[in-house]
Amino acid sequence: MCPAGQQPDPHGTSEERTANAAFAALLEDSAEELYESAPCGYLSTLMDGTIAKINTTLLDWLGLEREAVVGRKRFTDLLTVGGKLYHETHFAPLLRMQGKIGGIALEIKQAGGARMPVLISSVVKHGGTGEPLLIRTTIFDARDRRTYEQELLRARNAAEEARKQAEADRARLQDALAVLQQSLLPATLPHVPGVEAAVHYRTASPDQLGGDFYDLFPLDSKRFAFFLGDVCGKGPQAAAVTSLTRYTLRAAALHDPDPVSALTTLNTALHERYTGSGDARYCTVIFGILEPDPVTGQVTVRLAAGGHPPALILRAGGAADFLPTPGGFLVGALPDARFATATSVLAPGDTLLLYTDGLTEARTGKDRTTLYGDEALRDFTAGHAGNPPHALIQALTGLLDDFGDGLDDDTALLALGIPTPTPDPRTENTA
């Protein structure tokens, strides 16, 4: 509502009229001013490239006076040597064929000798009868873009170098892990008179140190000791336990070869080392003694087990069954651990198989949820009973291959077999 007797000003207040006039003045740039002061460079050239017109923006970038350019220079005179070559071989031919070309990255020369990256677009202007009259060219400053591209390229190169370095570091780490893993296992198995031995070791991941271990070594001229086990955990910590376990068992066996005594010594060493450390460490082990009888060809096996899966005995006649060692405690878990013992005699053609639970706990089936299990292992090995240890290990290696990604844990296998005597050809001929 307006006060009585007062009508609204149809043109607004004086302040509004002043603001509108100022805004209108801003929009009254002439076409010439827009051309000369545009945020990009403009130039027009004759068909031979002679510059006929150029705006102030481009002259400022070049650092040249108009009189030194118009009618005196060709478009290619503004380009670097590489730009001239590209113009002659690509730019100009494409422009003649297509009548226009856009977004070409080139460099122009500045008066001080510097180079300025630009993006160039050109179009041919034709007359009424279609004849080409001149070329209109627009030039955009690409310095910020060039900086961005260079930064992007540097970042990409840095990322590529980092990737290569990471791959090299990974390869060196895997080599170091392989060397360390080899140091935790015997390089070769010794010859045991009257016994054949075969072994296989597989880590679930090449990036981690395995926690399984085994060994076979002489106690004296008649007896040999063997062991196989599994340390809890993976990596360097588990490797430290493996190293301590292996050398403790070797030293303990040389001092007192009784299997229970050897495991008791190891239990004391592990429990004292890791009790109170906040990182309890323990392992499962089977430790045994082989006593060959050169007269009968049989081998007596005395062993003790601490929390480890039972050994399997494959008889020459085709039977396979476990050698029970129930109730043995985990080694290193308790200060006073009890270990289970067992004794058996291997006759010619028999094989004793020791293994870690990576084999029996492999996941099988389409959904990979069913564990392979002890009974399946017994049934599988029964089909290879009577075969020499190396043939048994070869068959089990194929089984591990078949598990594929169902094999989650490391697996160690040790087979000790009594060879079947080779018949004497002279006796056969006599018969």
XYZ file of C-alpha atoms in Angstrom, residues 22-372:
351
model
C 25.920 0.983 -14.291
C 25.049 -2.621 -15.141
C 23.989 -1.656 -18.648
C 27.278 0.154 -19.133
C 29.126 -3.059 -18.340
C 27.284 -4.771 -21.187
C 28.044 -2.126 -23.755
C 31.421 -3.592 -24.794
C 32.038 -3.148 -28.470
C 32.706 -6.159 -30.659
C 36.190 -4.827 -31.254
C 36.886 -4.621 -27.518
C 35.575 -8.130 -26.999
C 37.872 -9.365 -29.788
C 40.966 -7.549 -28.572
C 40.622 -8.350 -24.851
C 39.185 -11.861 -25.088
C 40.610 -14.439 -22.630
C 41.998 -16.347 -25.586
C 44.096 -15.497 -28.620
C 42.537 -14.768 -32.023
C 44.169 -14.368 -35.396
C 43.131 -14.527 -39.012
C 45.504 -15.600 -41.769
C 45.406 -15.723 -45.515
C 45.382 -19.149 -47.105
C 49.186 -19.046 -47.393
C 49.423 -18.504 -43.633
C 50.197 -14.772 -43.687
C 48.766 -13.143 -40.551
C 46.112 -10.574 -41.501
C 44.667 -9.869 -38.068
C 45.643 -10.665 -34.459
C 44.165 -9.647 -31.115
C 45.902 -7.943 -28.222
C 45.690 -10.997 -25.953
C 47.788 -13.110 -28.320
C 50.247 -10.259 -28.919
C 50.759 -9.975 -25.156
C 51.434 -13.709 -24.908
C 53.951 -13.486 -27.754
C 55.523 -10.275 -26.468
C 55.367 -8.728 -29.947
C 54.042 -5.499 -31.452
C 51.206 -5.628 -33.952
C 53.280 -3.927 -36.651
C 55.896 -6.668 -36.414
C 53.323 -9.383 -36.946
C 50.485 -8.363 -39.253
C 51.471 -8.821 -42.878
C 55.024 -9.729 -41.871
C 54.763 -13.162 -40.273
C 53.055 -16.373 -41.111
C 51.202 -18.474 -38.575
C 53.988 -21.047 -38.563
C 56.485 -18.320 -37.565
C 54.763 -18.244 -34.180
C 55.362 -21.970 -33.590
C 58.365 -23.870 -32.296
C 60.419 -26.032 -34.657
C 58.487 -29.117 -33.614
C 55.221 -27.237 -34.017
C 56.130 -26.151 -37.539
C 56.887 -29.741 -38.490
C 53.591 -30.966 -37.054
C 51.727 -28.131 -38.796
C 53.148 -29.053 -42.179
C 52.651 -32.815 -41.838
C 49.339 -33.043 -39.964
C 47.652 -29.769 -39.044
C 47.548 -28.083 -42.462
C 46.606 -31.222 -44.469
C 43.731 -32.041 -42.106
C 42.524 -28.433 -42.175
C 42.471 -28.443 -45.996
C 40.533 -31.724 -46.095
C 38.061 -31.067 -43.292
C 37.797 -27.281 -43.321
C 38.295 -27.187 -39.574
C 40.440 -28.726 -36.866
C 40.240 -28.341 -33.108
C 42.042 -28.928 -29.803
C 45.547 -29.413 -31.192
C 48.261 -29.110 -28.527
C 51.248 -27.081 -29.763
C 53.725 -24.563 -28.411
C 54.221 -20.930 -29.476
C 57.466 -18.976 -29.180
C 57.557 -15.947 -26.922
C 59.819 -12.973 -27.562
C 62.127 -13.864 -24.678
C 62.728 -17.357 -26.043
C 60.319 -19.136 -23.722
C 57.778 -21.628 -24.962
C 54.114 -21.410 -24.147
C 51.872 -24.496 -24.417
C 48.581 -23.757 -26.200
C 45.539 -25.499 -27.646
C 44.762 -24.420 -31.214
C 41.545 -24.632 -33.210
C 41.185 -23.367 -36.792
C 38.365 -23.059 -39.310
C 38.436 -22.064 -42.992
C 36.146 -19.210 -44.045
C 34.687 -19.638 -47.544
C 33.292 -17.094 -49.947
C 29.842 -17.093 -51.541
C 30.964 -19.398 -54.348
C 32.729 -21.785 -51.925
C 36.264 -20.620 -52.507
C 38.469 -20.507 -49.316
C 39.192 -16.930 -48.261
C 41.043 -17.044 -44.958
C 41.683 -19.120 -41.837
C 40.357 -18.078 -38.436
C 42.297 -19.494 -35.503
C 41.590 -19.518 -31.789
C 44.433 -20.137 -29.330
C 43.881 -21.098 -25.682
C 46.452 -20.826 -22.917
C 47.362 -24.390 -21.859
C 49.992 -23.583 -19.276
C 47.806 -24.597 -16.344
C 46.755 -27.711 -18.206
C 50.362 -28.538 -19.055
C 51.318 -28.119 -15.412
C 48.466 -30.386 -14.406
C 49.432 -32.978 -17.008
C 53.049 -32.866 -15.911
C 52.024 -33.305 -12.284
C 49.742 -36.142 -13.312
C 52.551 -37.748 -15.304
C 54.968 -37.349 -12.403
C 52.419 -38.905 -10.061
C 51.859 -41.751 -12.496
C 55.592 -42.326 -12.885
C 56.028 -42.191 -9.119
C 53.229 -44.702 -8.671
C 54.789 -46.973 -11.289
C 58.184 -46.721 -9.604
C 56.553 -47.463 -6.255
C 54.820 -50.491 -7.760
C 58.080 -51.776 -9.233
C 59.842 -51.171 -5.932
C 57.078 -52.986 -4.057
C 57.363 -55.933 -6.450
C 61.131 -55.988 -6.009
C 60.777 -55.790 -2.231
C 58.199 -58.562 -2.337
C 60.510 -60.752 -4.422
C 63.406 -60.103 -2.027
C 61.133 -60.886 0.931
C 59.993 -64.134 -0.633
C 63.603 -65.100 -1.332
C 64.521 -64.309 2.274
C 61.559 -66.287 3.566
C 62.488 -69.236 1.360
C 66.070 -69.187 2.657
C 64.875 -68.904 6.251
C 62.356 -71.709 5.705
C 65.103 -73.942 4.318
C 67.256 -73.228 7.370
C 64.481 -74.609 9.590
C 64.375 -77.948 7.755
C 67.088 -80.520 7.041
C 68.657 -80.062 3.634
C 68.675 -83.847 3.048
C 67.651 -86.929 4.981
C 70.474 -89.202 6.151
C 70.800 -92.801 5.021
C 69.331 -95.201 7.550
C 70.454 -98.830 7.102
C 67.471 -101.020 6.372
C 65.075 -98.038 6.097
C 63.880 -95.914 3.190
C 62.742 -92.358 3.931
C 60.761 -89.837 1.887
C 59.474 -86.404 2.828
C 57.290 -83.615 1.442
C 56.734 -80.114 2.801
C 54.221 -77.593 1.492
C 53.373 -74.119 2.799
C 49.815 -72.893 2.368
C 51.089 -69.407 1.477
C 54.420 -68.472 -0.168
C 54.323 -65.153 1.714
C 54.472 -66.739 5.156
C 56.920 -68.912 6.996
C 55.450 -72.324 7.624
C 54.996 -73.656 11.134
C 55.507 -77.363 10.362
C 58.827 -79.115 10.926
C 60.475 -82.535 10.689
C 63.876 -84.174 11.060
C 65.688 -87.507 10.884
C 69.165 -87.943 12.381
C 71.471 -90.626 13.865
C 71.820 -91.123 17.619
C 74.625 -93.658 17.364
C 75.748 -96.340 14.961
C 72.568 -98.391 15.474
C 69.715 -96.022 16.321
C 68.110 -93.069 14.551
C 65.721 -90.433 15.878
C 62.945 -88.743 13.961
C 60.284 -86.176 14.706
C 57.521 -84.240 12.971
C 55.358 -81.460 14.360
C 53.365 -78.292 13.940
C 53.929 -74.954 15.692
C 50.904 -72.771 16.412
C 50.792 -69.622 14.282
C 52.675 -68.427 11.221
C 55.364 -65.945 10.339
C 58.615 -64.979 12.084
C 57.276 -65.734 15.586
C 56.370 -69.276 14.563
C 59.749 -69.619 12.824
C 61.484 -68.732 16.095
C 59.544 -71.498 17.868
C 60.334 -73.941 15.062
C 64.045 -73.209 15.347
C 63.996 -73.587 19.142
C 61.974 -76.811 18.864
C 64.167 -78.468 16.290
C 67.489 -77.812 17.987
C 66.121 -78.563 21.468
C 64.826 -81.962 20.330
C 68.122 -82.786 18.647
C 70.135 -81.881 21.741
C 67.695 -83.626 24.094
C 67.771 -86.832 22.047
C 71.565 -86.971 22.124
C 71.485 -86.531 25.909
C 68.615 -88.980 26.568
C 67.069 -90.726 23.551
C 63.914 -91.777 25.367
C 61.014 -90.201 23.399
C 59.113 -89.045 26.497
C 62.277 -87.516 27.955
C 62.931 -85.594 24.713
C 59.394 -84.161 24.651
C 59.585 -83.293 28.347
C 62.778 -81.321 27.756
C 61.142 -79.466 24.857
C 58.054 -78.768 26.951
C 60.195 -77.212 29.680
C 62.137 -75.084 27.188
C 59.012 -73.725 25.454
C 57.062 -73.113 28.650
C 59.929 -71.282 30.360
C 60.668 -69.233 27.233
C 57.139 -68.027 26.550
C 55.374 -68.065 29.954
C 54.599 -64.515 30.993
C 55.530 -63.082 27.578
C 51.898 -62.402 26.696
C 52.393 -64.524 23.578
C 52.000 -68.164 24.550
C 53.626 -70.565 22.121
C 53.225 -74.311 21.864
C 53.361 -77.105 19.299
C 52.278 -80.658 18.552
C 55.001 -83.258 18.043
C 55.610 -86.933 17.382
C 59.117 -88.013 18.399
C 60.398 -91.529 17.754
C 63.383 -93.860 17.735
C 64.193 -96.367 14.995
C 66.130 -99.529 15.970
C 66.830 -101.680 12.880
C 67.572 -105.377 13.344
C 70.000 -106.363 10.588
C 69.325 -110.045 11.160
C 65.514 -110.053 10.730
C 65.275 -106.909 8.605
C 62.641 -105.578 10.982
C 62.718 -102.149 12.623
C 61.386 -101.425 16.098
C 59.695 -98.030 16.431
C 59.258 -96.413 19.837
C 57.555 -93.048 19.855
C 55.855 -90.451 22.047
C 53.300 -87.874 20.977
C 52.140 -84.566 22.360
C 48.807 -83.441 20.939
C 49.676 -84.614 17.428
C 47.548 -86.657 15.000
C 48.373 -90.384 15.258
C 50.845 -91.972 12.893
C 49.657 -94.418 10.248
C 51.182 -97.852 9.649
C 50.749 -99.315 6.179
C 51.378 -103.038 6.147
C 52.856 -104.938 3.249
C 49.711 -107.033 2.995
C 47.539 -104.006 2.139
C 46.194 -102.949 5.549
C 46.471 -99.427 6.922
C 45.678 -98.355 10.467
C 46.557 -95.729 13.018
C 49.135 -96.211 15.760
C 47.119 -94.667 18.631
C 48.745 -92.126 20.933
C 45.731 -90.690 22.807
C 45.917 -88.175 25.620
C 49.208 -86.519 24.830
C 49.309 -82.840 25.872
C 50.289 -79.918 23.675
C 54.025 -79.328 24.061
C 54.770 -76.068 25.905
C 51.209 -75.323 27.015
C 51.538 -76.617 30.621
C 54.510 -76.826 32.990
C 53.938 -80.542 33.643
C 52.735 -82.197 30.456
C 51.916 -85.864 29.921
C 52.791 -87.561 26.663
C 51.381 -90.694 25.050
C 53.677 -93.525 23.959
C 53.415 -96.355 21.463
C 55.651 -99.117 20.138
C 55.437 -101.118 16.934
C 57.567 -103.278 14.695
C 57.884 -102.614 10.980
C 58.477 -105.642 8.793
C 59.733 -105.583 5.199
C 57.144 -103.848 3.003
C 55.678 -101.863 5.939
C 55.697 -98.039 6.057
C 55.216 -95.595 8.924
C 53.575 -92.312 7.829
C 53.681 -89.122 9.892
C 51.728 -86.049 8.816
C 50.471 -82.693 10.095
C 46.817 -81.674 10.293
C 47.042 -79.495 7.188
C 46.313 -82.733 5.317
C 43.347 -83.998 7.327
C 41.834 -80.525 7.776
C 41.858 -79.653 4.068
C 38.420 -78.455 2.924
C 36.712 -80.596 0.319
C 33.411 -80.685 -1.553
C 31.870 -78.130 -3.880
C 31.206 -75.702 -1.028
C 34.622 -76.317 0.583
C 33.037 -76.873 4.016
C 33.798 -80.570 4.605
C 37.124 -81.545 6.187
C 39.029 -84.373 4.535
